[in-house]
Coordinates of C-alpha atoms in Angstrom, one line a residue:
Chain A
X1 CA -48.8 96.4 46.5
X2 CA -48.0 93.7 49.2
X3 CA -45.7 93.4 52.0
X4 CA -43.2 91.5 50.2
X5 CA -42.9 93.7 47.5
X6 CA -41.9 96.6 49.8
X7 CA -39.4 94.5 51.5
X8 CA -36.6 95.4 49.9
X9 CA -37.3 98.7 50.3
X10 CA -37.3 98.4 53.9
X11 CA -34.3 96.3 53.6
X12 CA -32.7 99.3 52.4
X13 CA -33.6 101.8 55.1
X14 CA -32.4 99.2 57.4
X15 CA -29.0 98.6 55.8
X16 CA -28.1 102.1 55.4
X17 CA -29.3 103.5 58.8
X18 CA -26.7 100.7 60.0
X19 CA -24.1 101.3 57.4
X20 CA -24.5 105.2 58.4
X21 CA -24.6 104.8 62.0
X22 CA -21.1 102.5 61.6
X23 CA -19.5 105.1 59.3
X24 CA -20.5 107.8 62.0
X25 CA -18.8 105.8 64.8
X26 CA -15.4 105.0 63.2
X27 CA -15.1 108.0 60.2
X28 CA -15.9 110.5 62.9
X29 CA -12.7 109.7 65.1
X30 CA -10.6 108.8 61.6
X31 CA -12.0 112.9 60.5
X32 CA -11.0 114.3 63.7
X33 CA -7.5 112.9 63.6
X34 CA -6.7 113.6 60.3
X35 CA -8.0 117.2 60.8
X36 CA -6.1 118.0 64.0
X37 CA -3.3 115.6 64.2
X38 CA 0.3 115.8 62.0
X39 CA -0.2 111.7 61.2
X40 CA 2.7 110.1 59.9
X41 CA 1.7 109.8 56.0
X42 CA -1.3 111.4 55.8
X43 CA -1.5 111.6 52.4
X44 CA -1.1 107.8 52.6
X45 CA -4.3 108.1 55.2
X46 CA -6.1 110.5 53.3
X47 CA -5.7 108.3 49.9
X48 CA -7.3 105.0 51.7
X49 CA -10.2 106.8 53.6
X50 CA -11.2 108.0 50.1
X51 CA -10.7 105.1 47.3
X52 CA -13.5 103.6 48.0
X53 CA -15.1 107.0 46.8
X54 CA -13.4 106.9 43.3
X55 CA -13.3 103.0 42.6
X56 CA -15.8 101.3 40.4
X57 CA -18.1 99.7 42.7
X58 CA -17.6 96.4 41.1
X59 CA -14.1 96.3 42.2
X60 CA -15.1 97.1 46.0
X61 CA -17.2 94.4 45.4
X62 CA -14.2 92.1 44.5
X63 CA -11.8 93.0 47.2
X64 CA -14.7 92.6 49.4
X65 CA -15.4 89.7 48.0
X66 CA -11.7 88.4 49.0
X67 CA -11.9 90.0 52.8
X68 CA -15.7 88.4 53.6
X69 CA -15.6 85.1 51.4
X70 CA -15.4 82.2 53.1
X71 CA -12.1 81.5 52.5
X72 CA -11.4 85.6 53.1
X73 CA -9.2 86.7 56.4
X74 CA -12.8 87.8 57.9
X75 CA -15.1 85.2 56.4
X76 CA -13.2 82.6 58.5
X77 CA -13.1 84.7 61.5
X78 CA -17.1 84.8 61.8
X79 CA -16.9 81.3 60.8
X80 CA -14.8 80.3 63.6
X81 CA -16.4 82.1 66.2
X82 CA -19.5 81.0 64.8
X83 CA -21.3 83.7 62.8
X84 CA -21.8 81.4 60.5
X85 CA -20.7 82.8 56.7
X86 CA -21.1 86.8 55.6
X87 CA -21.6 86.6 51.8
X88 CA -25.0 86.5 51.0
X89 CA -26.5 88.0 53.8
X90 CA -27.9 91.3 54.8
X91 CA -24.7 91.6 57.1
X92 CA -23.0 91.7 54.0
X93 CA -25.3 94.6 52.5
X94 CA -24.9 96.2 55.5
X95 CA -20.6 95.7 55.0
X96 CA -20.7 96.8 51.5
X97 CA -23.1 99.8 52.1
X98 CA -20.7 101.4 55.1
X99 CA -17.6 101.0 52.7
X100 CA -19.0 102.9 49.6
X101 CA -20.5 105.5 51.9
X102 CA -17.8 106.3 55.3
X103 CA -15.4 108.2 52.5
X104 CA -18.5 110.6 52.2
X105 CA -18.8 111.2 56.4
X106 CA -14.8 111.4 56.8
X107 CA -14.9 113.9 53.8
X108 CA -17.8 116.6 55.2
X109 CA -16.5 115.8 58.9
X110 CA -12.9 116.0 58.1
X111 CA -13.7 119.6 56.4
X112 CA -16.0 120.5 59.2
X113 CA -13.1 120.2 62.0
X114 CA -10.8 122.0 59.6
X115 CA -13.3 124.6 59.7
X116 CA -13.1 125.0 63.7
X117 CA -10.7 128.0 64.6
X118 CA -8.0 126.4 66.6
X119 CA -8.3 129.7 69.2
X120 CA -11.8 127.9 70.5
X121 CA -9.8 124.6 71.2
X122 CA -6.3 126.4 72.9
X123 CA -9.0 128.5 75.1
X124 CA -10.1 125.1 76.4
X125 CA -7.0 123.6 76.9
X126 CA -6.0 127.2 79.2
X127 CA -9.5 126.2 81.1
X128 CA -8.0 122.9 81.8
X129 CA -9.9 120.4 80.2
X130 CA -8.8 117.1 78.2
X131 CA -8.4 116.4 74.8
X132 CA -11.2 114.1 75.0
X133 CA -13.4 116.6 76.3
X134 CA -12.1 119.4 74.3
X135 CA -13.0 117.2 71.0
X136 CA -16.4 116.0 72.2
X137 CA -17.2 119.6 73.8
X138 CA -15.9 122.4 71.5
X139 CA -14.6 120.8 68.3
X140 CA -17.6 118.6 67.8
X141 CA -20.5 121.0 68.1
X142 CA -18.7 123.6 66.4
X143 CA -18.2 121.3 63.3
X144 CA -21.7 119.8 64.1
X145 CA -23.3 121.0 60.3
X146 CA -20.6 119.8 58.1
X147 CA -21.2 116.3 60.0
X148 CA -25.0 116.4 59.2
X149 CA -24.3 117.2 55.8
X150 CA -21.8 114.0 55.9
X151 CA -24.6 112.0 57.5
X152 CA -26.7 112.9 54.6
X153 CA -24.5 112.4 51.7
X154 CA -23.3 108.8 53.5
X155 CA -27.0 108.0 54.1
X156 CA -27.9 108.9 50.7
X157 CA -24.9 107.1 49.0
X158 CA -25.6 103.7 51.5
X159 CA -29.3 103.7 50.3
X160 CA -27.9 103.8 46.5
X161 CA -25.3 100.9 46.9
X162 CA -25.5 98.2 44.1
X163 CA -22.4 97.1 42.6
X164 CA -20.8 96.0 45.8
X165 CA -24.0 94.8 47.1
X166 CA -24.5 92.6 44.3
X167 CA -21.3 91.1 44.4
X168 CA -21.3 90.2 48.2
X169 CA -24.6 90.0 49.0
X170 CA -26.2 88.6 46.0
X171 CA -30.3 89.2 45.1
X172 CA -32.1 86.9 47.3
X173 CA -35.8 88.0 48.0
X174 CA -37.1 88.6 51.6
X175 CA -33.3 88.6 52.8
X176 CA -30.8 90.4 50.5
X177 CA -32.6 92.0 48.0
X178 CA -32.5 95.8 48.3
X179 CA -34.6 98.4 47.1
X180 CA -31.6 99.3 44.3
X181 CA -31.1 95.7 43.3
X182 CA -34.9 95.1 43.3
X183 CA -35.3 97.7 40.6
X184 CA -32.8 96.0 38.7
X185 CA -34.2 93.2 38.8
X186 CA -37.4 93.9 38.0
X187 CA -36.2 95.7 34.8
X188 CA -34.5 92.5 34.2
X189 CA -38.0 90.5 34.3
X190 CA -39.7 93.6 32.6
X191 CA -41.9 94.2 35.8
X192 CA -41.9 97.8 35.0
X193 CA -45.0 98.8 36.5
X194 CA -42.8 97.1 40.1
X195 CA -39.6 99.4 39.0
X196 CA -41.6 102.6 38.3
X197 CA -42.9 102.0 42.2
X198 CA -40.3 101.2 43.7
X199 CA -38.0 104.1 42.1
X200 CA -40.8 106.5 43.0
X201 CA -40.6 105.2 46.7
X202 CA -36.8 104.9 47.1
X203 CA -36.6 108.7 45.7
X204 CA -39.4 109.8 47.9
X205 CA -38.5 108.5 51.0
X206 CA -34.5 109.3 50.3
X207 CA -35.7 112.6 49.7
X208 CA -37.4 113.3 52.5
X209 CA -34.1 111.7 54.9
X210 CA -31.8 114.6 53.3
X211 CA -34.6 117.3 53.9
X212 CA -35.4 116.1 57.3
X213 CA -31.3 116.3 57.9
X214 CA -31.0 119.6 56.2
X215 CA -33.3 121.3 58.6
X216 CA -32.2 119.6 61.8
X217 CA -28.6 121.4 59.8
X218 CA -30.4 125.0 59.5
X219 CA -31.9 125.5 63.0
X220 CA -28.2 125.5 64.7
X221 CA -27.3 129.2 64.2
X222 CA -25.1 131.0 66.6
Chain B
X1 CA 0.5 112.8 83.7
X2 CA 3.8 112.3 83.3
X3 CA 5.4 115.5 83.0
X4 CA 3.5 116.4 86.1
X5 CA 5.0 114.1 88.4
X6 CA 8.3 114.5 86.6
X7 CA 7.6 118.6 87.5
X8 CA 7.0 117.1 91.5
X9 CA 10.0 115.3 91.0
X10 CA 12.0 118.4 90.1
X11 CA 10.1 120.9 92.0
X12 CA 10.8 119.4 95.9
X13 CA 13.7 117.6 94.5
X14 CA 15.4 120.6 93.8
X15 CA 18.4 121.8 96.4
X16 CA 17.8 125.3 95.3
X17 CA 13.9 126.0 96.5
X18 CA 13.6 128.6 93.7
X19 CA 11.5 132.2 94.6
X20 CA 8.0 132.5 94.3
X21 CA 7.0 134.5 91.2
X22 CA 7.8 133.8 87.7
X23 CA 11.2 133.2 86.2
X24 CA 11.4 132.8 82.2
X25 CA 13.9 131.8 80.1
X26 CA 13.0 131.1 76.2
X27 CA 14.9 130.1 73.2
X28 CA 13.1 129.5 70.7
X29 CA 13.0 129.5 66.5
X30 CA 9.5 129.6 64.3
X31 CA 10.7 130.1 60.4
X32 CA 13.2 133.0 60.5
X33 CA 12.3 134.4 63.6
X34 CA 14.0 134.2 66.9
X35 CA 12.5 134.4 70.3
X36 CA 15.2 134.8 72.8
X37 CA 13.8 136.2 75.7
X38 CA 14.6 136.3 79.7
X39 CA 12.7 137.9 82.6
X40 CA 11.4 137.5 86.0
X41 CA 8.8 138.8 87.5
X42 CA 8.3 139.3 91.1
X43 CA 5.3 137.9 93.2
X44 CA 2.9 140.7 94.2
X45 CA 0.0 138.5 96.5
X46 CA 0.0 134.9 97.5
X47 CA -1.8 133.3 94.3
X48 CA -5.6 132.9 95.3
X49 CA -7.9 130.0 94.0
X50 CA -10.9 132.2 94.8
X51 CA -10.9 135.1 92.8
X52 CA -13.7 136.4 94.9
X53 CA -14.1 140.2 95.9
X54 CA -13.3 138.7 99.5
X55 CA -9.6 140.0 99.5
X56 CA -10.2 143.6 98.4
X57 CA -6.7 145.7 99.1
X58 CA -4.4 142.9 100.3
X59 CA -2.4 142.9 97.4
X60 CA 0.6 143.5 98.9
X61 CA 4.1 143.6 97.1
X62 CA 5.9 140.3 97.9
X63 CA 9.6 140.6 99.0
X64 CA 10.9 140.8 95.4
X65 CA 14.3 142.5 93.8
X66 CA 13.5 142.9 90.5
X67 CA 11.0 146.1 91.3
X68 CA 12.0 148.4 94.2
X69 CA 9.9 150.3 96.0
X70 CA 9.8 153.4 94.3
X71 CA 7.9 152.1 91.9
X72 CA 4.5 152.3 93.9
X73 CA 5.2 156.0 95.4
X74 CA 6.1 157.9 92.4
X75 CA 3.6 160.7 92.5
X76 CA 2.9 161.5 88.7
X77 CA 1.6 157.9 88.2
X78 CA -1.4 158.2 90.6
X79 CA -3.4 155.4 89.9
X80 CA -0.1 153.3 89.5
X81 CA 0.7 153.3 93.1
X82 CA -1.6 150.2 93.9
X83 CA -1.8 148.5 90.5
X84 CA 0.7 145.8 92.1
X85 CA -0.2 142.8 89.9
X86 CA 0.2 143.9 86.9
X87 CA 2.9 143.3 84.3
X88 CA 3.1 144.9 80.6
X89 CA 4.9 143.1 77.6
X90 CA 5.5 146.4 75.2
X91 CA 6.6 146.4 71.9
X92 CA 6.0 146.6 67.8
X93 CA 4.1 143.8 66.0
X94 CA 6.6 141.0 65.3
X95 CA 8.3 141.9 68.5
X96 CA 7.4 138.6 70.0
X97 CA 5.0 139.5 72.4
X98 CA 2.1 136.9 71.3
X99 CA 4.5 134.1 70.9
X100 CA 5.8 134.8 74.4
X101 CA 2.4 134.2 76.1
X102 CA 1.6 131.0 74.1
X103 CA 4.8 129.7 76.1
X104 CA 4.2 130.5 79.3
X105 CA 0.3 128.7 78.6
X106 CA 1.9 126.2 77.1
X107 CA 0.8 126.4 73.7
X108 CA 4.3 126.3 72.1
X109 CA 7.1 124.5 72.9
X110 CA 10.5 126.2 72.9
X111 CA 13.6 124.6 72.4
X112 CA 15.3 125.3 75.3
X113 CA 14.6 127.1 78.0
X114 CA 12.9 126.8 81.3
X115 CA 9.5 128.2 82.8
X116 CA 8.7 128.8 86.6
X117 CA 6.2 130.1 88.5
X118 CA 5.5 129.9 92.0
X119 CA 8.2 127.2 92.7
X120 CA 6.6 125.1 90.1
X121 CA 8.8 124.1 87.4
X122 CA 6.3 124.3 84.0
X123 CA 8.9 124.0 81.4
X124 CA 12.3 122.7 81.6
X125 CA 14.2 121.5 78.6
X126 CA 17.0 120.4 80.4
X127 CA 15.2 117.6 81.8
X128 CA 12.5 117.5 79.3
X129 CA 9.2 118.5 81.5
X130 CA 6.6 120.4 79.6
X131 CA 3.3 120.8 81.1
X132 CA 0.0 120.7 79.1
X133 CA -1.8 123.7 79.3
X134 CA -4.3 122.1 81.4
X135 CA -1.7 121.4 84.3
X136 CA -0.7 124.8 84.1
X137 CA -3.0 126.7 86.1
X138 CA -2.7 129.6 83.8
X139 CA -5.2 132.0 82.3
X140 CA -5.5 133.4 79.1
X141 CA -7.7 136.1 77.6
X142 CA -7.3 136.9 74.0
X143 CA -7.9 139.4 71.6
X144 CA -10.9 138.6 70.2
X145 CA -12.3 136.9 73.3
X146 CA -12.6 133.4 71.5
X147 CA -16.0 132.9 73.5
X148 CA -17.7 129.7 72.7
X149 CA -20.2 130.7 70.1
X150 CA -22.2 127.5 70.4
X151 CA -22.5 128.2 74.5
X152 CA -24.2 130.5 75.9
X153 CA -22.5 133.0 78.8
X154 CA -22.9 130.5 81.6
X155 CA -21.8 127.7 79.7
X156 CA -18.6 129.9 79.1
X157 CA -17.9 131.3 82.2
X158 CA -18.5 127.6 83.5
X159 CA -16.3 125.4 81.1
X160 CA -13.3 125.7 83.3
X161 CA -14.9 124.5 85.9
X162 CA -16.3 121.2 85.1
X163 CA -14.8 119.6 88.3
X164 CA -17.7 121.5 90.6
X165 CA -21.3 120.3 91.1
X166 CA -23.6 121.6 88.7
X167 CA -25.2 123.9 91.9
X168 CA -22.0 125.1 92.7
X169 CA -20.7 126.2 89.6
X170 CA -23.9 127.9 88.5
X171 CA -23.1 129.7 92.2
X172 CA -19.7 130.3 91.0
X173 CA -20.8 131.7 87.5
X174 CA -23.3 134.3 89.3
X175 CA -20.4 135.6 91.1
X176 CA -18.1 135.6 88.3
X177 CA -20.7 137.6 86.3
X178 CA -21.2 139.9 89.0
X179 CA -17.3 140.7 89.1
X180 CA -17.2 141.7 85.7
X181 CA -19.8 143.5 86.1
X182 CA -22.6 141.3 84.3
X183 CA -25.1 139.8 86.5
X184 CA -28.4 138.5 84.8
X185 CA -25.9 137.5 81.6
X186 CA -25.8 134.2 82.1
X187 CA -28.4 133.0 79.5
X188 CA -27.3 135.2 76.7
X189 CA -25.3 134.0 73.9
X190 CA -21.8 135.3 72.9
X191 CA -22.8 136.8 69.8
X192 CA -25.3 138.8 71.0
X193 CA -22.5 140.8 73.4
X194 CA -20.6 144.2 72.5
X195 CA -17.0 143.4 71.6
X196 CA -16.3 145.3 75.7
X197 CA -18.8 142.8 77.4
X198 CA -17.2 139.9 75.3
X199 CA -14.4 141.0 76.7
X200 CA -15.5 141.1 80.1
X201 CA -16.7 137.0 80.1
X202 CA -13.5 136.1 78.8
X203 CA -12.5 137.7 81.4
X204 CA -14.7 136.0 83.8
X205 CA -14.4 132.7 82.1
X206 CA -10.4 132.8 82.4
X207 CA -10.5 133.7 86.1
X208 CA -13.1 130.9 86.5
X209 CA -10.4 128.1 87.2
X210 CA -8.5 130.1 89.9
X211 CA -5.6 130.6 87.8
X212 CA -1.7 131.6 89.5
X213 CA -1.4 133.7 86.7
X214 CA -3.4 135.7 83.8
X215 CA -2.2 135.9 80.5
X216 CA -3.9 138.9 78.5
X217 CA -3.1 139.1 74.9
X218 CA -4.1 143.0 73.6
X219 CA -7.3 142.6 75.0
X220 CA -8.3 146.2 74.1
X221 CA -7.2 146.1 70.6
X222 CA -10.2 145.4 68.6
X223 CA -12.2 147.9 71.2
X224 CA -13.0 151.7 70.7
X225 CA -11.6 154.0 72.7
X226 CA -14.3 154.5 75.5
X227 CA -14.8 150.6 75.8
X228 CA -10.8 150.5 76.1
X229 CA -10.7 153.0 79.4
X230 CA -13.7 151.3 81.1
X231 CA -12.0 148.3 80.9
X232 CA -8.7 149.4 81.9
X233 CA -9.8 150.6 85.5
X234 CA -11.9 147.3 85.1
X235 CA -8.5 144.9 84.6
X236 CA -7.0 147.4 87.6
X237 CA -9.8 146.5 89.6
X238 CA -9.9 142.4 89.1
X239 CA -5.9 142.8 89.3
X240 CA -6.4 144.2 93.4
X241 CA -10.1 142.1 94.2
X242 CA -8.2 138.9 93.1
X243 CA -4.9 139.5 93.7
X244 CA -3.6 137.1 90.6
X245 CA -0.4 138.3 88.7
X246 CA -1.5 139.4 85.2
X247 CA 0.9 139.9 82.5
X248 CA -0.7 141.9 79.6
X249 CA 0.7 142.1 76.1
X250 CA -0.1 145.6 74.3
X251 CA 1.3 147.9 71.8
X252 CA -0.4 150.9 73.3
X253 CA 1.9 153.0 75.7
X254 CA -1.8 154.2 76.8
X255 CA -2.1 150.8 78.5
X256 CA 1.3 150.6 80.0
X257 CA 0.9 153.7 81.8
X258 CA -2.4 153.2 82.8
X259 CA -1.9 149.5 84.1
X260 CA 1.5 148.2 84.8
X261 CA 3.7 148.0 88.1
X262 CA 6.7 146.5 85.9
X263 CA 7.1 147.0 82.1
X264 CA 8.9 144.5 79.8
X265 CA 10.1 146.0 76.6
X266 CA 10.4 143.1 73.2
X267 CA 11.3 144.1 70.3
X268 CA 12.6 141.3 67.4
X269 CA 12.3 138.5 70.2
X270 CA 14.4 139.9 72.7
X271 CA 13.9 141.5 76.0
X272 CA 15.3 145.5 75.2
X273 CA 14.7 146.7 78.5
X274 CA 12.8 146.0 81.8
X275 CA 12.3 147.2 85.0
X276 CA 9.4 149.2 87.2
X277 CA 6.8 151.0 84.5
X278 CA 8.1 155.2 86.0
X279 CA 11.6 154.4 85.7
X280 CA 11.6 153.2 82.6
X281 CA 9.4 155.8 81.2
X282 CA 11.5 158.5 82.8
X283 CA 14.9 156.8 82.0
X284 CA 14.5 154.0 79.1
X285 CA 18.6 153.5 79.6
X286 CA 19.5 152.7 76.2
X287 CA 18.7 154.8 73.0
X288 CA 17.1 151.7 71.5
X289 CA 14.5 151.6 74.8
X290 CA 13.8 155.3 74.4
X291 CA 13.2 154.7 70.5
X292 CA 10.7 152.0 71.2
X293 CA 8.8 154.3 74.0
X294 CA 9.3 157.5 72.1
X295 CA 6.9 156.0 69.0
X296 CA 3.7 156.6 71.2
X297 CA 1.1 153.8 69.8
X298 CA 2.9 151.5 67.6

């Protein structure tokens, strides 16, 4: 086994600790709201925070193809400001992986809030905090298991992305290539004794993410 | 805020300086039910922002109309005669009682109406000021306590005060604690309390911001009998040390006797009676006020 062979399993780690940490940072505020605030068309909201979810990951791949190409809205924005292009590069991976996996985070955190007795949050606003703080000091912790249990499901569903990957951020080894597409691809060459390692790694270490998460979930009893 | 400096606005532009103590007018509609309710309640002390036990027996009765004097000198209510501050919202489930209290902390929103306590407009439909509970200056204890389970006692008793130094309010906390009665509490956690010491933090924890006024919504009601009495001559006690007006919601006569100065009776969203506690309990006025104070607990 040498390094470059275990790229693309680091590759994946990589993208999907990104892709998680960026689904954290905007699904957590998109949960919070739908959970606590009457949104004009929710069901509209609701519907586009979770397609990604339910649609083949091919056609992510396409309509993210159309968005990040070069001649896509956002291609030409990093262009112009001088990114240079997004499709075929680990940015990309990392694009692809947040989309297929936020619908997981805004699902668990969404039900998490929900969960939250609204008497906890209406005894803070009497004690005369904000909103803000109310959200980061009650809600939040409160829901604070449901969110692991998103974290998990999004990390988990990040590390697994291939369909979209493919399509926007192609196979190319040392910089694209992740530890799903690897496998494929060594299938494809008939390199099994690379995909039997590789799949043993990638469930292993994926594995061990969700029981290190679960744990950190179990310990938080009140 | 806005609605704040609207309520400045209205509050010194106002030609009529309106009394001290709290004057409420609600209208209000939630499904089929109707809250239509109207009542003032006179000031006992000068609000405190220190409910310390610095002040003990200076709760005087303010200059007020609505409760004359009798009301603290009728012998058969013994422990009623200095139990100034405290105001009792009576009546059956449904009655509106709940619902009342989540306006005046400005939880709900009513239609029309207007809210005002201390000169300070809170509410005012007319010209559309509604406070946010945190503007309010209001406290309110409710009937399961609604501790923070993920904080422990101090962390409680200290969330409504996150303007102070961390010194200070750990100060302030001890002495919170020790007016409830719980020194040495602060490191427990919430679920680890009796439902009577829960009871007692929320306490603590709602007096904690120096409230004008203390909402308690059937604080006793999920409490056993014993618990209950302790922490009736406990509310009496917090109501003379701090000297802040408490309105309490119960369906237990039990409590009305043993607490209030004034006594509101609601039944179906409206105001049926009120007036001083002994005069209504010796002469409810109407048959539909003695009905509602003849059914001893409802």
């Amino acid at each position: 086994m040498t390094a470059v062979e275990l790229h693309p399993l680091a590759l994946s780690f990589q993208v999907a600790s990104v892709a998680t940490l960026l689904s954290l940072l905007v699904g957590l505020p998109l949960a919070w709201l739908l959970a606590r605030r009457r949104l004009a068309g929710t069901d509209f909201w609701t519907v586009v925070v979770l397609l990604p979810m339910v649609l083949p990951p091919t056609v992510l791949g396409y309509y993210l193809l159309l968005l990040i190409g070069r001649s896509g809205p956002l291609g030409q924005v990093s262009e112009a400001l001088g990114f240079g292009r997004l499709v075929f590069t680990p940015t990309a991976a990392v694009i692809a992986a947040f989309v297929a996996s936020i619908p997981f985070l805004i699902r668990a955190a969404q039900a998490g809030f929900e969960q939250v007795d609204p008497t906890y949050e209406e005894a803070a606003r009497t004690l005369g905090r904000s909103e803000w703080a109310i959200a980061v000091t009650v809600t939040l912790p409160l829901a604070w298991r449901a969110i692991l249990a998103g974290i998990a499901l999004a990390f988990a569903r990040a590390v697994g992305e291939f369909g979209a990957t493919v399509m926007v951020a192609g196979s190319i080894p040392g910089r694209t290539r992740t530890g799903s597409v690897a496998i494929y691809d060594a299938v494809q060459a008939g390199r099994m004794n690379d995909a039997h390692l590789l799949a043993l790694l990638l469930t292993l270490t994926t594995a061990g993410a969700l029981l290190l998460l679960t744990r950190l979930g179990r310990g938080r009893g009140w | 805020m806005v609605g704040d400096a609207a309520a400045e606005t209205a509050t010194h532009g106002s030609s009529d300086p309106s009394p001290p103590g709290l004057d409420v007018r609600l209208d209000d509609r939630v499904g089929d039910f109707r809250l239509e309710v109207a009542f003032k309640v006179a000031p006992t002390a000068s609000p405190t922002q220190d409910p310390r036990p610095s002040r003990e027996g200076s709760t005087a009765l303010g200059k007020d109309s609505t409760v004359p004097a009798e009301a603290s000198s009728d012998p058969t209510e013994g422990s009623t005669s200095s139990n100034a501050g405290v105001t009792a919202l009576f009546g059956p489930s449904g009655a509106g009682k709940t619902l009342t209290l989540r306006h005046l902390a400005g939880l709900a929103r009513a239609r029309s109406g207007r809210i005002r306590l201390g000169g300070r407009v809170l509410f005012d439909s007319a010209t559309g000021i509604h406070l946010p509970p945190r503007e309010r200056r209001i406290g309110l204890v409710f009937q399961e306590a609604a501790l923070f389970p993920h904080l422990s006692v101090a962390g409680n008793v200290g969330y409504g005060m996150s303007g102070l130094r961390r010194d200070e309010r750990a100060h302030r906390v001890d002495e919170l604690l020790e007016l409830v009665r719980l020194p040495g509490y602060e490191e427990r956690r919430p679920r680890s309390l009796s439902g009577g010491e829960a009871q007692r933090v929320a306490l603590a924890r709602a007096l904690a911001p120096g409230p004008s006024l203390l909402l308690l919504d059937e604080p006793f009601a999920a409490l056993d009998f014993r618990v209950r009495r302790e922490l009736r001559s406990e509310l009496l006690r917090l109501s003379r040390l701090t000297g802040i007006p408490m309105i309490l919601v119960t369906h237990s006569l039990a409590d009305v006797r043993a607490l209030s100065r004034t006594l509101i009776l609601l039944d179906r969203g409206r105001v049926v009676a009120s007036g001083p506690t002994a005069h209504l309990l010796a002469d409810p006025g109407t048959p539909e006020a003695a009905a509602l104070l003849d059914a001893e607990e409802l």
